[in-house]
Structure formats: structure tokens, C-alpha cells
Short mmCIF file of N, CA and C in Angstrom, two decimals:
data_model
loop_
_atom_site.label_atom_id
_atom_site.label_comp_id
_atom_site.label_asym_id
_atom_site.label_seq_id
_atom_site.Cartn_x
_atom_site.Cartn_y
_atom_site.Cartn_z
N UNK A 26 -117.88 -6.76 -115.74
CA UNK A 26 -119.23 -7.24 -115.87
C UNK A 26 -119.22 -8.42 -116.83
N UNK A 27 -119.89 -9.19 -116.89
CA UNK A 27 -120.28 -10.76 -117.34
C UNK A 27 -121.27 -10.92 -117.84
N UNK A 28 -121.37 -11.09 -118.91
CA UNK A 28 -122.93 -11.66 -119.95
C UNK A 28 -123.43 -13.26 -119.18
N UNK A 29 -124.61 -13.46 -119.61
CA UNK A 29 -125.00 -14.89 -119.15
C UNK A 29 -124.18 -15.78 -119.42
N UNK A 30 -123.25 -15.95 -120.69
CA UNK A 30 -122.41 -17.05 -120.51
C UNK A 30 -121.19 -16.74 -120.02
N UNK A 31 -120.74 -15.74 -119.28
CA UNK A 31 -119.80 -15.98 -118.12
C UNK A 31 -118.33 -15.00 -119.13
N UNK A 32 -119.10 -14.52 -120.13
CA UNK A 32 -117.88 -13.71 -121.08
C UNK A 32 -117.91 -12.44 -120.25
N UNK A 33 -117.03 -11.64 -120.12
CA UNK A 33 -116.73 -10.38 -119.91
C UNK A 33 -117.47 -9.45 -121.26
N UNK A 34 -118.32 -8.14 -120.47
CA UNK A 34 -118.88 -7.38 -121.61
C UNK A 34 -118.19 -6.12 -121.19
N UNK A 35 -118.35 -5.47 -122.69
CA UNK A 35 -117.45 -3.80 -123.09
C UNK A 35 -118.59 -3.47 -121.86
N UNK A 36 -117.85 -2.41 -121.11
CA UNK A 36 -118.40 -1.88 -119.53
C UNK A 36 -118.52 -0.91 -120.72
N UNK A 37 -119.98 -0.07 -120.02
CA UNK A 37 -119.61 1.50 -120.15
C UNK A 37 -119.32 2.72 -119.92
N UNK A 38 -118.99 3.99 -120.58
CA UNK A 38 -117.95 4.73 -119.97
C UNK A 38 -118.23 5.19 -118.14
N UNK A 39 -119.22 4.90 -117.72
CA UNK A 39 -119.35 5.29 -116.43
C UNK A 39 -119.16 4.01 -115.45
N UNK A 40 -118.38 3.27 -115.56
CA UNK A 40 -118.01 1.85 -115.00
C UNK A 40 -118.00 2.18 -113.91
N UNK A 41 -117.58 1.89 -112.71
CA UNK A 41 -116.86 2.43 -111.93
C UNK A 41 -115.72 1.22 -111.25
N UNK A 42 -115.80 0.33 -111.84
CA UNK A 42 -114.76 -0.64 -111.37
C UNK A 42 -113.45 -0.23 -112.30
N UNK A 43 -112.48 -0.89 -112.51
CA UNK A 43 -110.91 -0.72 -112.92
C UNK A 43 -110.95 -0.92 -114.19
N UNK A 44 -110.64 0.32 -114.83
CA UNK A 44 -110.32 0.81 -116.24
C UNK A 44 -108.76 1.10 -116.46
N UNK A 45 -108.49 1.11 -117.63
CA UNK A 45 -106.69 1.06 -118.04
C UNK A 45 -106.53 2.90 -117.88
N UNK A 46 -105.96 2.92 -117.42
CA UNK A 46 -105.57 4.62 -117.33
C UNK A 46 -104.04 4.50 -117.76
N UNK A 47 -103.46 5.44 -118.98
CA UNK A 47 -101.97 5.64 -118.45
C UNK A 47 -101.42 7.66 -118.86
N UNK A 48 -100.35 7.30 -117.52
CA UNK A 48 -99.41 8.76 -117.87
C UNK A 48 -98.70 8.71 -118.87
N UNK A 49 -98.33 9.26 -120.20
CA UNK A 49 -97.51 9.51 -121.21
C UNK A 49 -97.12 10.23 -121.81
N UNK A 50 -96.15 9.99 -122.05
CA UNK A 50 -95.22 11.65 -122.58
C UNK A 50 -95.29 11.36 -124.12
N UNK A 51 -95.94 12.41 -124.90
CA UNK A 51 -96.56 12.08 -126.35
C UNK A 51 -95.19 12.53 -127.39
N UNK A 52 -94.79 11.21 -127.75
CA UNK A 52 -93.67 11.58 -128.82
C UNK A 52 -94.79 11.44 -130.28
N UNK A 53 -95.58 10.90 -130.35
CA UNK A 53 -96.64 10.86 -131.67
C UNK A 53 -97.62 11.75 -131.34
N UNK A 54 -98.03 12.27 -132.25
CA UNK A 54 -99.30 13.55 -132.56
C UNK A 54 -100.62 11.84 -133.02
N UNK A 55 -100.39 10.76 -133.18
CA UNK A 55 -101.52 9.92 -133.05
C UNK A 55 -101.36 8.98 -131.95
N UNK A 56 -101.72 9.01 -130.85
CA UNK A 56 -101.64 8.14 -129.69
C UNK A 56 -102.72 6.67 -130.04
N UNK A 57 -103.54 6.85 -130.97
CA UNK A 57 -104.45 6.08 -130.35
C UNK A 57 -104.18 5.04 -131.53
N UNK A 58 -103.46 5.21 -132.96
CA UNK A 58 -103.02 4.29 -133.73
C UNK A 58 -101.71 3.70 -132.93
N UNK A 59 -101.12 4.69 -132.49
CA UNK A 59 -99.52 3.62 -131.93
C UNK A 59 -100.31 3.08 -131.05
N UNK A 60 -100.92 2.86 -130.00
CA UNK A 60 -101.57 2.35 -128.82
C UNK A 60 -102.60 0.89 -129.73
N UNK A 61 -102.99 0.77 -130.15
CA UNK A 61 -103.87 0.11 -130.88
C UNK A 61 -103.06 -0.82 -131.89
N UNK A 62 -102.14 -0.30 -132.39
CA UNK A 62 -101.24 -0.93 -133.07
C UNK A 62 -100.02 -2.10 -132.43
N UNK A 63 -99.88 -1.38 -130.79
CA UNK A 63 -98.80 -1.98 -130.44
C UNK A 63 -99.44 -2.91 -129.24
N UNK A 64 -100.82 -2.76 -129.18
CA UNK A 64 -101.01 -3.20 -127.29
C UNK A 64 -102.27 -4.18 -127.93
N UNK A 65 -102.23 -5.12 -127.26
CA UNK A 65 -103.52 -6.31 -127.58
C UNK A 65 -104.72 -5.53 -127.03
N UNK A 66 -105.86 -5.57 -127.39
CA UNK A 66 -107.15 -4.64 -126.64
C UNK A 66 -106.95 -4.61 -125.12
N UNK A 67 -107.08 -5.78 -124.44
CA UNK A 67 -106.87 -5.71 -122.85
C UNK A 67 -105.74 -4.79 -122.36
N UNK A 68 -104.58 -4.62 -123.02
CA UNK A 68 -103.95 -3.72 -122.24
C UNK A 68 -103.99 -2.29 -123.18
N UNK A 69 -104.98 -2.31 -124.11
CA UNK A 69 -105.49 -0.45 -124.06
C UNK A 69 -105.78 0.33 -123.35
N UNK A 70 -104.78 1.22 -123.06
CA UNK A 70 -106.14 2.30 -121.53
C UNK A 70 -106.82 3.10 -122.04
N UNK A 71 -108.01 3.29 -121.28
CA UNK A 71 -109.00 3.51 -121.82
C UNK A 71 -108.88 5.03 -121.21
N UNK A 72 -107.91 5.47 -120.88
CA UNK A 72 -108.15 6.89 -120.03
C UNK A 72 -106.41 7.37 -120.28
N UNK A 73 -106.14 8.62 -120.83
CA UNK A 73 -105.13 8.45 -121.29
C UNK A 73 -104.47 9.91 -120.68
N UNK A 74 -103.90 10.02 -119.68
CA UNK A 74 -103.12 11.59 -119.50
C UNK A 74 -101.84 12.08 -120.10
N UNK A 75 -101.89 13.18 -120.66
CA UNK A 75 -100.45 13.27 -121.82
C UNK A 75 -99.50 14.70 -120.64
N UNK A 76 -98.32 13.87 -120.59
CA UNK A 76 -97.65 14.77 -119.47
C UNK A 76 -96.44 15.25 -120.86
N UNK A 77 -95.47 16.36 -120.03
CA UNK A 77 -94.60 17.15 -120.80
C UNK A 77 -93.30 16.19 -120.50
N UNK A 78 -93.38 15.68 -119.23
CA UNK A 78 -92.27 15.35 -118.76
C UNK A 78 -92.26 13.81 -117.91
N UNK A 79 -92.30 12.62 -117.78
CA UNK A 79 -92.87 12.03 -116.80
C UNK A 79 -91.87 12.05 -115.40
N UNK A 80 -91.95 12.16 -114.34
CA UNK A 80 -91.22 12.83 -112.97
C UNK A 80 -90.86 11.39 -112.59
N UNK A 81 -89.93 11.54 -112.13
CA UNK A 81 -88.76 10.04 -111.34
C UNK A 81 -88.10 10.32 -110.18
N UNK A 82 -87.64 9.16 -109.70
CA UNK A 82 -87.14 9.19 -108.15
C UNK A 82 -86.08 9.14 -108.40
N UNK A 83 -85.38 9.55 -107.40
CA UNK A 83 -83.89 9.64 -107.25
C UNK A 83 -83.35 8.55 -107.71
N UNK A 84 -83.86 7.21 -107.48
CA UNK A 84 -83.29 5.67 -108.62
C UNK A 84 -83.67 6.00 -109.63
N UNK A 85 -84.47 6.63 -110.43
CA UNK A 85 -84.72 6.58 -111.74
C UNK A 85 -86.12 5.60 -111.65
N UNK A 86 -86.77 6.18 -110.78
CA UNK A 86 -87.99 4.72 -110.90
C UNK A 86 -89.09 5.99 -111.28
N UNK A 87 -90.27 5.56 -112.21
CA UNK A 87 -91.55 6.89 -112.26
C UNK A 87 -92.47 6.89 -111.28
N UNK A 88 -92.60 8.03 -110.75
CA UNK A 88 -93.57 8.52 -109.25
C UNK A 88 -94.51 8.16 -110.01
N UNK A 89 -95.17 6.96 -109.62
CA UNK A 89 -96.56 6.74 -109.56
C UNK A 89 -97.60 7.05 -108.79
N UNK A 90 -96.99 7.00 -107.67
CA UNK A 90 -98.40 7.06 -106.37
C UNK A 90 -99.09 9.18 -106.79
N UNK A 91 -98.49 9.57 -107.01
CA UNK A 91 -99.13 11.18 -107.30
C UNK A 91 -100.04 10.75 -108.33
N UNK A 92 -100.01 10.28 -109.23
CA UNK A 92 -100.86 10.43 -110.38
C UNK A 92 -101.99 9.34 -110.26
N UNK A 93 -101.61 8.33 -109.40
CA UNK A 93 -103.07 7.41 -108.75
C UNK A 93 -103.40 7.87 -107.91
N UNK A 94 -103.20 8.61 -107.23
CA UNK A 94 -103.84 9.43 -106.06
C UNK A 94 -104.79 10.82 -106.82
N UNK A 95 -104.49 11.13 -108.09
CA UNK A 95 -105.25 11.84 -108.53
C UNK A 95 -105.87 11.49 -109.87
N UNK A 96 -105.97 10.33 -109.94
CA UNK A 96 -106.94 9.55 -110.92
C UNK A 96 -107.15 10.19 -112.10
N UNK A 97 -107.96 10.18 -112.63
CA UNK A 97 -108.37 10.86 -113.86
C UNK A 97 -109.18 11.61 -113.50
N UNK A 98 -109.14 12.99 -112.69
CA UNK A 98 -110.41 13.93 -112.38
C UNK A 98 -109.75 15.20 -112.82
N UNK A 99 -110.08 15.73 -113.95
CA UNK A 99 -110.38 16.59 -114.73
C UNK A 99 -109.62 18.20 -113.81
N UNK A 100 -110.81 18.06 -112.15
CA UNK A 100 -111.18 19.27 -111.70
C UNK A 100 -109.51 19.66 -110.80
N UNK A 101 -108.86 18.40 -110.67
CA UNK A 101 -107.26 18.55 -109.88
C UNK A 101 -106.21 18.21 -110.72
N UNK A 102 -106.63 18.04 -112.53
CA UNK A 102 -105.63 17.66 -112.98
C UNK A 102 -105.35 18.68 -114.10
N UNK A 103 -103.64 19.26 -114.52
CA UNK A 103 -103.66 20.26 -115.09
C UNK A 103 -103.13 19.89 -116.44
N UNK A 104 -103.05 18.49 -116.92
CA UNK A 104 -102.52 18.41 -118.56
C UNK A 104 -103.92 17.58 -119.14
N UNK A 105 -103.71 17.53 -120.16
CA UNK A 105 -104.40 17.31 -120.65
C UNK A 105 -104.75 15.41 -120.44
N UNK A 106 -106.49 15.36 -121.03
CA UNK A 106 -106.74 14.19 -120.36
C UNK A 106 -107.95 13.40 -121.60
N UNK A 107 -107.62 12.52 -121.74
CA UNK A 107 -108.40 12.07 -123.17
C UNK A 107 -108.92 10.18 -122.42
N UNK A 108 -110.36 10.17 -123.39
CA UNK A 108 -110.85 8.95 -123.31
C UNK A 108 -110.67 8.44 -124.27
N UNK A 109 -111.09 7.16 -124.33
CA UNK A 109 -110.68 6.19 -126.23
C UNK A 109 -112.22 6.21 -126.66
N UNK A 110 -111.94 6.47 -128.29
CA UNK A 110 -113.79 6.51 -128.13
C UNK A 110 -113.21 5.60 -129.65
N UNK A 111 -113.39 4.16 -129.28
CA UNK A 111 -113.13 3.65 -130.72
C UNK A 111 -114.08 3.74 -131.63
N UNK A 112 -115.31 4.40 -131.84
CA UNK A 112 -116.30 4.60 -132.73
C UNK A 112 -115.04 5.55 -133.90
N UNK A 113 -114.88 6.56 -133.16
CA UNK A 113 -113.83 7.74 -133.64
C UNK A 113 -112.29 7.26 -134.19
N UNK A 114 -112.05 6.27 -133.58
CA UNK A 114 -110.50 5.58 -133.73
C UNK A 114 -109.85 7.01 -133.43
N UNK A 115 -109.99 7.17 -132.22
CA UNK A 115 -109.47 8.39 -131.60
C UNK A 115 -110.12 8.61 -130.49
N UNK A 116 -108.88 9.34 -129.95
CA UNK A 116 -109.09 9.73 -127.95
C UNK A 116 -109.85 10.80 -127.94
N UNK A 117 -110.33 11.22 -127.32
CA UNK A 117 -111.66 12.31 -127.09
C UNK A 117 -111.01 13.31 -125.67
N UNK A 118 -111.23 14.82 -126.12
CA UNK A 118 -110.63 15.04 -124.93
C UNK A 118 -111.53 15.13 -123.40
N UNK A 119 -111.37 14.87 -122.46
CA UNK A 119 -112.23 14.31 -120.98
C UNK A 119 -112.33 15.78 -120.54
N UNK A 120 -113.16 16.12 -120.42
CA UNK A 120 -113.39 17.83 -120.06
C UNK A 120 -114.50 17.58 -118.61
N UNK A 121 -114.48 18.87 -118.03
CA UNK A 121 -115.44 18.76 -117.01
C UNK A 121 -116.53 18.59 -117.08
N UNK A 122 -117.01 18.98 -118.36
CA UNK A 122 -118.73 18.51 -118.64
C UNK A 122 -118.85 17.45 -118.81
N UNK A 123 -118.05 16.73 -119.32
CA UNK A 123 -118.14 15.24 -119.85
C UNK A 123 -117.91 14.54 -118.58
#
């Protein structure tokens, strides 16, 4: 979305166009300082799934298409699933009510 002078504005959380989502295997108990610390704002995701293990192909490449095929929906997904709520400077966890 675009303000009158043609800047891009903070969407809000119910966007429905293309938000940063990523799969990650949590070696830090603070995701959202290493993430913030290491990534310029544009490539923050704003939707964050924390896996045990991340799954690979027989080359060693990471199965992506399973985990974009099941987006960030709460009701088919079984690890845990967090939003960025920078008010908090911290991820929020994405529950079904929310």
C-alpha cells in the first residue's frame, strides 16, 4: 500500500498481499533481537514458524514447497507460529483466536 506521495505504508496485520514469513530452526531463545539486529527492516519476516528440524532433499536443498503450501495457518500447522509485534520488540505467539 502507498501513501499520497507514492511511499510505501506499514500494512496492517490483516494485509492480505505478501508479508515476510520464515521457517527456522531456533538456535537463540531471542529471535526477534538476532532478526532485527542482523536483517535491514525489509527483509524482517513478519510471520515467523520455529521448526525442530528444517527437512531437505536428497541434494541437500530445504523442502520449501510443503511449508508454502501451508502458509501460516495456525489450524494445519503443528509448531509453533509467532508474529513481530515491534511495539513489544518481540514475536507474539499466532494462535487461532488471533
Amino acid at each position: 500500500m502507498k501513501d499520497e506521495n507514492g511511499r510505501y505504508k506499514k500494512a496492517p496485520l490483516d494485509y492480505e498481499g505478501r508479508t515476510g514469513m520464515a521457517a527456522i530452526v531456533l538456535k537463540s531463545d531471542r529471535p526477534y533481537k538476532h532478526i532485527v539486529d542482523l536483517l535491514p527492516n525489509y527483509a524482517q519476516p513478519r510471520f515467523v514458524r520455529i521448526m525442530d528440524v528444517m527437512q531437505i532433499t536428497a541434494t541437500f536443498n530445504h523442502q520449501k514447497m510443503h511449508l508454502v503450501n501451508e502458509g501460516f495457518n495456525p489450524k494445519i500447522i503443528s509448531e509453533p507460529l509467532y508474529f513481530m509485534h515491534e511495539p513489544a520488540y518481540s514475536y507474539i505467539p499466532l494462535t487461532r483466536e488471533i
